[in-house]
């Protein structure tokens, strides 16, 4: 009896421990990887070039202030740049961490995936269930190339806050004729209903 081809053997062979560890890493919440929520937000923002330019410029100006000898020229200009940089940085920080930015990253498919998970799981305010949903959404964003890793949403609490933002009534989405958006709107309404029902039960 002929032996199985090598390619078939490799497919049938059990996965190595390293492969299993990689899967476990993909299923780990960011709140378990980062020191705090703020450190997580810093690394999320660090993926945006505008944010990196902002804090690199702030560091550069600070070095000039500390070590410059030409006080008449460099220091006044540098202080002005620092003030503008801090203001600009706060604007970027607010814009890039706002729920509407997360909605943009999710896209239609990500929002639909979140609604379907809520409909299936009915998590209510159970943060453990929301943690589980967060893992799946983060994996979805990574697998669909919407985000560069599985660390987009920090934990179940942040996912719940994002969901509550997404299910707010939106009159504009009802004006679209795109089938994908029509389907998304229907699932949002169903997810909203399931969420409110689960809150009443609890």
GROMACS .gro file of N, CA and C in nm, residues 35-146:
model
  336
   35UNK      N    1   0.013   4.808   2.968
   35UNK     CA    2   0.019   4.848   3.109
   35UNK      C    3  -0.111   4.914   3.151
   36UNK      N    4  -0.165   4.998   3.063
   36UNK     CA    5  -0.287   5.070   3.096
   36UNK      C    6  -0.361   5.104   2.967
   37UNK      N    7  -0.481   5.158   2.984
   37UNK     CA    8  -0.561   5.202   2.869
   37UNK      C    9  -0.488   5.313   2.793
   38UNK      N   10  -0.421   5.402   2.865
   38UNK     CA   11  -0.354   5.515   2.801
   38UNK      C   12  -0.233   5.470   2.719
   39UNK      N   13  -0.161   5.370   2.768
   39UNK     CA   14  -0.049   5.319   2.689
   39UNK      C   15  -0.099   5.251   2.562
   40UNK      N   16  -0.213   5.184   2.573
   40UNK     CA   17  -0.274   5.122   2.454
   40UNK      C   18  -0.313   5.230   2.353
   41UNK      N   19  -0.377   5.337   2.401
   41UNK     CA   20  -0.419   5.445   2.311
   41UNK      C   21  -0.299   5.512   2.245
   42UNK      N   22  -0.187   5.522   2.319
   42UNK     CA   23  -0.068   5.582   2.260
   42UNK      C   24  -0.020   5.500   2.141
   43UNK      N   25  -0.015   5.367   2.157
   43UNK     CA   26   0.034   5.284   2.048
   43UNK      C   27  -0.066   5.275   1.933
   44UNK      N   28  -0.195   5.288   1.964
   44UNK     CA   29  -0.294   5.296   1.856
   44UNK      C   30  -0.274   5.424   1.776
   45UNK      N   31  -0.258   5.536   1.848
   45UNK     CA   32  -0.236   5.664   1.780
   45UNK      C   33  -0.102   5.667   1.707
   46UNK      N   34  -0.005   5.591   1.758
   46UNK     CA   35   0.127   5.588   1.698
   46UNK      C   36   0.124   5.532   1.556
   47UNK      N   37   0.017   5.461   1.521
   47UNK     CA   38   0.004   5.409   1.386
   47UNK      C   39  -0.030   5.519   1.285
   48UNK      N   40  -0.070   5.635   1.334
   48UNK     CA   41  -0.105   5.746   1.247
   48UNK      C   42   0.014   5.841   1.233
   49UNK      N   43   0.052   5.870   1.110
   49UNK     CA   44   0.167   5.955   1.083
   49UNK      C   45   0.150   6.094   1.143
   50UNK      N   46   0.028   6.149   1.137
   50UNK     CA   47   0.005   6.284   1.189
   50UNK      C   48   0.036   6.293   1.338
   51UNK      N   49   0.003   6.188   1.410
   51UNK     CA   50   0.030   6.187   1.554
   51UNK      C   51   0.180   6.178   1.580
   52UNK      N   52   0.250   6.095   1.504
   52UNK     CA   53   0.395   6.081   1.523
   52UNK      C   54   0.465   6.213   1.494
   53UNK      N   55   0.425   6.281   1.387
   53UNK     CA   56   0.484   6.411   1.354
   53UNK      C   57   0.465   6.508   1.469
   54UNK      N   58   0.347   6.504   1.529
   54UNK     CA   59   0.314   6.597   1.637
   54UNK      C   60   0.406   6.578   1.757
   55UNK      N   61   0.419   6.455   1.806
   55UNK     CA   62   0.499   6.439   1.927
   55UNK      C   63   0.649   6.440   1.898
   56UNK      N   64   0.691   6.402   1.775
   56UNK     CA   65   0.832   6.418   1.740
   56UNK      C   66   0.870   6.566   1.739
   57UNK      N   67   0.781   6.648   1.685
   57UNK     CA   68   0.806   6.792   1.682
   57UNK      C   69   0.811   6.850   1.823
   58UNK      N   70   0.725   6.799   1.911
   58UNK     CA   71   0.724   6.846   2.049
   58UNK      C   72   0.856   6.811   2.119
   59UNK      N   73   0.905   6.690   2.096
   59UNK     CA   74   1.033   6.649   2.154
   59UNK      C   75   1.147   6.736   2.100
   60UNK      N   76   1.146   6.759   1.970
   60UNK     CA   77   1.251   6.841   1.907
   60UNK      C   78   1.252   6.982   1.964
   61UNK      N   79   1.134   7.043   1.977
   61UNK     CA   80   1.126   7.179   2.032
   61UNK      C   81   1.170   7.182   2.178
   62UNK      N   82   1.136   7.079   2.252
   62UNK     CA   83   1.176   7.074   2.393
   62UNK      C   84   1.328   7.067   2.407
   63UNK      N   85   1.392   6.990   2.319
   63UNK     CA   86   1.539   6.980   2.322
   63UNK      C   87   1.602   7.116   2.292
   64UNK      N   88   1.544   7.188   2.194
   64UNK     CA   89   1.596   7.321   2.160
   64UNK      C   90   1.585   7.416   2.279
   65UNK      N   91   1.471   7.410   2.347
   65UNK     CA   92   1.450   7.497   2.463
   65UNK      C   93   1.553   7.467   2.572
   66UNK      N   94   1.584   7.342   2.592
   66UNK     CA   95   1.675   7.303   2.700
   66UNK      C   96   1.821   7.335   2.669
   67UNK      N   97   1.860   7.322   2.542
   67UNK     CA   98   2.003   7.329   2.511
   67UNK      C   99   2.043   7.449   2.424
   68UNK      N  100   1.947   7.530   2.383
   68UNK     CA  101   1.982   7.643   2.296
   68UNK      C  102   2.047   7.756   2.376
   69UNK      N  103   2.148   7.820   2.315
   69UNK     CA  104   2.215   7.936   2.376
   69UNK      C  105   2.165   8.069   2.319
   70UNK      N  106   2.100   8.062   2.203
   70UNK     CA  107   2.052   8.184   2.138
   70UNK      C  108   1.910   8.214   2.187
   71UNK      N  109   1.900   8.274   2.303
   71UNK     CA  110   1.771   8.295   2.366
   71UNK      C  111   1.685   8.395   2.290
   72UNK      N  112   1.748   8.489   2.220
   72UNK     CA  113   1.671   8.593   2.153
   72UNK      C  114   1.595   8.540   2.031
   73UNK      N  115   1.646   8.436   1.970
   73UNK     CA  116   1.584   8.385   1.847
   73UNK      C  117   1.512   8.252   1.868
   74UNK      N  118   1.586   8.155   1.920
   74UNK     CA  119   1.532   8.020   1.926
   74UNK      C  120   1.422   8.004   2.031
   75UNK      N  121   1.446   8.055   2.149
   75UNK     CA  122   1.351   8.029   2.257
   75UNK      C  123   1.210   8.083   2.231
   76UNK      N  124   1.195   8.211   2.189
   76UNK     CA  125   1.059   8.259   2.163
   76UNK      C  126   0.987   8.178   2.055
   77UNK      N  127   1.060   8.150   1.946
   77UNK     CA  128   0.999   8.072   1.838
   77UNK      C  129   0.963   7.932   1.884
   78UNK      N  130   1.051   7.873   1.962
   78UNK     CA  131   1.027   7.736   2.008
   78UNK      C  132   0.908   7.729   2.102
   79UNK      N  133   0.895   7.828   2.190
   79UNK     CA  134   0.779   7.831   2.280
   79UNK      C  135   0.649   7.841   2.200
   80UNK      N  136   0.652   7.922   2.095
   80UNK     CA  137   0.534   7.935   2.008
   80UNK      C  138   0.501   7.801   1.943
   81UNK      N  139   0.605   7.732   1.893
   81UNK     CA  140   0.585   7.602   1.830
   81UNK      C  141   0.531   7.499   1.929
   82UNK      N  142   0.582   7.504   2.051
   82UNK     CA  143   0.536   7.409   2.153
   82UNK      C  144   0.388   7.431   2.184
   83UNK      N  145   0.347   7.557   2.199
   83UNK     CA  146   0.206   7.587   2.227
   83UNK      C  147   0.118   7.539   2.112
   84UNK      N  148   0.159   7.571   1.989
   84UNK     CA  149   0.081   7.528   1.872
   84UNK      C  150   0.079   7.377   1.861
   85UNK      N  151   0.192   7.315   1.891
   85UNK     CA  152   0.202   7.170   1.880
   85UNK      C  153   0.112   7.101   1.982
   86UNK      N  154   0.108   7.153   2.104
   86UNK     CA  155   0.021   7.095   2.206
   86UNK      C  156  -0.126   7.109   2.166
   87UNK      N  157  -0.161   7.227   2.115
   87UNK     CA  158  -0.299   7.249   2.070
   87UNK      C  159  -0.335   7.154   1.956
   88UNK      N  160  -0.245   7.147   1.857
   88UNK     CA  161  -0.266   7.059   1.742
   88UNK      C  162  -0.273   6.913   1.787
   89UNK      N  163  -0.187   6.878   1.883
   89UNK     CA  164  -0.186   6.740   1.933
   89UNK      C  165  -0.316   6.702   2.001
   90UNK      N  166  -0.372   6.794   2.080
   90UNK     CA  167  -0.500   6.766   2.145
   90UNK      C  168  -0.612   6.750   2.043
   91UNK      N  169  -0.610   6.831   1.939
   91UNK     CA  170  -0.711   6.819   1.833
   91UNK      C  171  -0.702   6.682   1.766
   92UNK      N  172  -0.579   6.642   1.734
   92UNK     CA  173  -0.558   6.510   1.672
   92UNK      C  174  -0.601   6.399   1.767
   93UNK      N  175  -0.565   6.413   1.894
   93UNK     CA  176  -0.600   6.312   1.994
   93UNK      C  177  -0.750   6.293   2.001
   94UNK      N  178  -0.824   6.403   2.005
   94UNK     CA  179  -0.970   6.396   2.013
   94UNK      C  180  -1.028   6.333   1.887
   95UNK      N  181  -0.979   6.377   1.771
   95UNK     CA  182  -1.034   6.328   1.645
   95UNK      C  183  -1.006   6.180   1.623
   96UNK      N  184  -0.884   6.137   1.654
   96UNK     CA  185  -0.846   5.999   1.625
   96UNK      C  186  -0.899   5.900   1.726
   97UNK      N  187  -0.938   5.945   1.845
   97UNK     CA  188  -0.994   5.853   1.945
   97UNK      C  189  -1.145   5.865   1.954
   98UNK      N  190  -1.206   5.952   1.875
   98UNK     CA  191  -1.351   5.969   1.878
   98UNK      C  192  -1.420   5.844   1.824
   99UNK      N  193  -1.542   5.816   1.871
   99UNK     CA  194  -1.616   5.698   1.821
   99UNK      C  195  -1.634   5.698   1.670
  100UNK      N  196  -1.649   5.816   1.611
  100UNK     CA  197  -1.670   5.821   1.466
  100UNK      C  198  -1.548   5.769   1.391
  101UNK      N  199  -1.429   5.787   1.450
  101UNK     CA  200  -1.307   5.733   1.388
  101UNK      C  201  -1.307   5.581   1.395
  102UNK      N  202  -1.349   5.527   1.509
  102UNK     CA  203  -1.358   5.382   1.523
  102UNK      C  204  -1.462   5.325   1.427
  103UNK      N  205  -1.571   5.400   1.408
  103UNK     CA  206  -1.673   5.358   1.312
  103UNK      C  207  -1.615   5.350   1.172
  104UNK      N  208  -1.530   5.446   1.137
  104UNK     CA  209  -1.466   5.446   1.006
  104UNK      C  210  -1.376   5.324   0.990
  105UNK      N  211  -1.299   5.291   1.094
  105UNK     CA  212  -1.210   5.175   1.087
  105UNK      C  213  -1.290   5.046   1.073
  106UNK      N  214  -1.400   5.035   1.147
  106UNK     CA  215  -1.484   4.916   1.137
  106UNK      C  216  -1.537   4.896   0.996
  107UNK      N  217  -1.580   5.004   0.933
  107UNK     CA  218  -1.642   4.993   0.802
  107UNK      C  219  -1.778   4.926   0.812
  108UNK      N  220  -1.842   4.907   0.699
  108UNK     CA  221  -1.975   4.846   0.698
  108UNK      C  222  -1.968   4.701   0.745
  109UNK      N  223  -1.868   4.626   0.698
  109UNK     CA  224  -1.856   4.484   0.735
  109UNK      C  225  -1.830   4.468   0.884
  110UNK      N  226  -1.743   4.553   0.940
  110UNK     CA  227  -1.713   4.544   1.083
  110UNK      C  228  -1.832   4.579   1.169
  111UNK      N  229  -1.907   4.681   1.129
  111UNK     CA  230  -2.027   4.717   1.204
  111UNK      C  231  -2.131   4.606   1.197
  112UNK      N  232  -2.146   4.547   1.078
  112UNK     CA  233  -2.241   4.437   1.062
  112UNK      C  234  -2.201   4.318   1.148
  113UNK      N  235  -2.071   4.287   1.151
  113UNK     CA  236  -2.020   4.177   1.233
  113UNK      C  237  -2.050   4.201   1.380
  114UNK      N  238  -2.032   4.324   1.426
  114UNK     CA  239  -2.060   4.358   1.566
  114UNK      C  240  -2.208   4.342   1.597
  115UNK      N  241  -2.294   4.388   1.508
  115UNK     CA  242  -2.439   4.377   1.531
  115UNK      C  243  -2.482   4.231   1.538
  116UNK      N  244  -2.429   4.149   1.449
  116UNK     CA  245  -2.466   4.007   1.448
  116UNK      C  246  -2.419   3.937   1.575
  117UNK      N  247  -2.301   3.973   1.623
  117UNK     CA  248  -2.251   3.913   1.747
  117UNK      C  249  -2.338   3.952   1.866
  118UNK      N  250  -2.384   4.076   1.868
  118UNK     CA  251  -2.472   4.120   1.977
  118UNK      C  252  -2.606   4.049   1.969
  119UNK      N  253  -2.659   4.034   1.848
  119UNK     CA  254  -2.786   3.963   1.830
  119UNK      C  255  -2.775   3.818   1.876
  120UNK      N  256  -2.663   3.754   1.845
  120UNK     CA  257  -2.645   3.612   1.881
  120UNK      C  258  -2.618   3.594   2.030
  121UNK      N  259  -2.538   3.683   2.089
  121UNK     CA  260  -2.493   3.664   2.227
  121UNK      C  261  -2.576   3.737   2.332
  122UNK      N  262  -2.643   3.846   2.290
  122UNK     CA  263  -2.725   3.926   2.383
  122UNK      C  264  -2.648   3.955   2.513
  123UNK      N  265  -2.536   4.026   2.504
  123UNK     CA  266  -2.450   4.045   2.622
  123UNK      C  267  -2.504   4.139   2.728
  124UNK      N  268  -2.597   4.227   2.691
  124UNK     CA  269  -2.647   4.323   2.789
  124UNK      C  270  -2.534   4.410   2.841
  125UNK      N  271  -2.515   4.408   2.973
  125UNK     CA  272  -2.404   4.482   3.035
  125UNK      C  273  -2.298   4.388   3.093
  126UNK      N  274  -2.303   4.262   3.052
  126UNK     CA  275  -2.206   4.162   3.100
  126UNK      C  276  -2.072   4.185   3.029
  127UNK      N  277  -1.976   4.241   3.101
  127UNK     CA  278  -1.849   4.278   3.040
  127UNK      C  279  -1.767   4.157   2.996
  128UNK      N  280  -1.788   4.041   3.060
  128UNK     CA  281  -1.717   3.921   3.016
  128UNK      C  282  -1.763   3.881   2.875
  129UNK      N  283  -1.894   3.891   2.852
  129UNK     CA  284  -1.944   3.862   2.717
  129UNK      C  285  -1.895   3.966   2.617
  130UNK      N  286  -1.887   4.089   2.662
  130UNK     CA  287  -1.836   4.194   2.573
  130UNK      C  288  -1.688   4.174   2.544
  131UNK      N  289  -1.614   4.121   2.642
  131UNK     CA  290  -1.473   4.087   2.616
  131UNK      C  291  -1.463   3.984   2.504
  132UNK      N  292  -1.551   3.884   2.509
  132UNK     CA  293  -1.551   3.780   2.406
  132UNK      C  294  -1.584   3.839   2.269
  133UNK      N  295  -1.681   3.930   2.266
  133UNK     CA  296  -1.717   3.996   2.140
  133UNK      C  297  -1.600   4.081   2.090
  134UNK      N  298  -1.532   4.147   2.182
  134UNK     CA  299  -1.416   4.231   2.146
  134UNK      C  300  -1.307   4.148   2.079
  135UNK      N  301  -1.281   4.030   2.133
  135UNK     CA  302  -1.181   3.941   2.073
  135UNK      C  303  -1.216   3.909   1.928
  136UNK      N  304  -1.344   3.881   1.905
  136UNK     CA  305  -1.388   3.844   1.770
  136UNK      C  306  -1.383   3.963   1.675
  137UNK      N  307  -1.421   4.080   1.725
  137UNK     CA  308  -1.416   4.199   1.639
  137UNK      C  309  -1.271   4.236   1.606
  138UNK      N  310  -1.183   4.230   1.705
  138UNK     CA  311  -1.041   4.260   1.679
  138UNK      C  312  -0.982   4.163   1.578
  139UNK      N  313  -1.017   4.035   1.590
  139UNK     CA  314  -0.969   3.935   1.494
  139UNK      C  315  -1.026   3.962   1.355
  140UNK      N  316  -1.154   4.001   1.351
  140UNK     CA  317  -1.218   4.033   1.223
  140UNK      C  318  -1.147   4.149   1.154
  141UNK      N  319  -1.117   4.254   1.229
  141UNK     CA  320  -1.050   4.370   1.171
  141UNK      C  321  -0.911   4.334   1.120
  142UNK      N  322  -0.842   4.247   1.193
  142UNK     CA  323  -0.709   4.204   1.150
  142UNK      C  324  -0.718   4.116   1.025
  143UNK      N  325  -0.810   4.022   1.025
  143UNK     CA  326  -0.822   3.928   0.913
  143UNK      C  327  -0.870   3.995   0.785
  144UNK      N  328  -0.948   4.102   0.800
  144UNK     CA  329  -0.997   4.174   0.682
  144UNK      C  330  -0.909   4.294   0.647
  145UNK      N  331  -0.794   4.303   0.714
  145UNK     CA  332  -0.695   4.408   0.686
  145UNK      C  333  -0.749   4.549   0.712
  146UNK      N  334  -0.842   4.559   0.806
  146UNK     CA  335  -0.891   4.691   0.846
  146UNK      C  336  -0.800   4.754   0.952
   0.00000   0.00000   0.00000
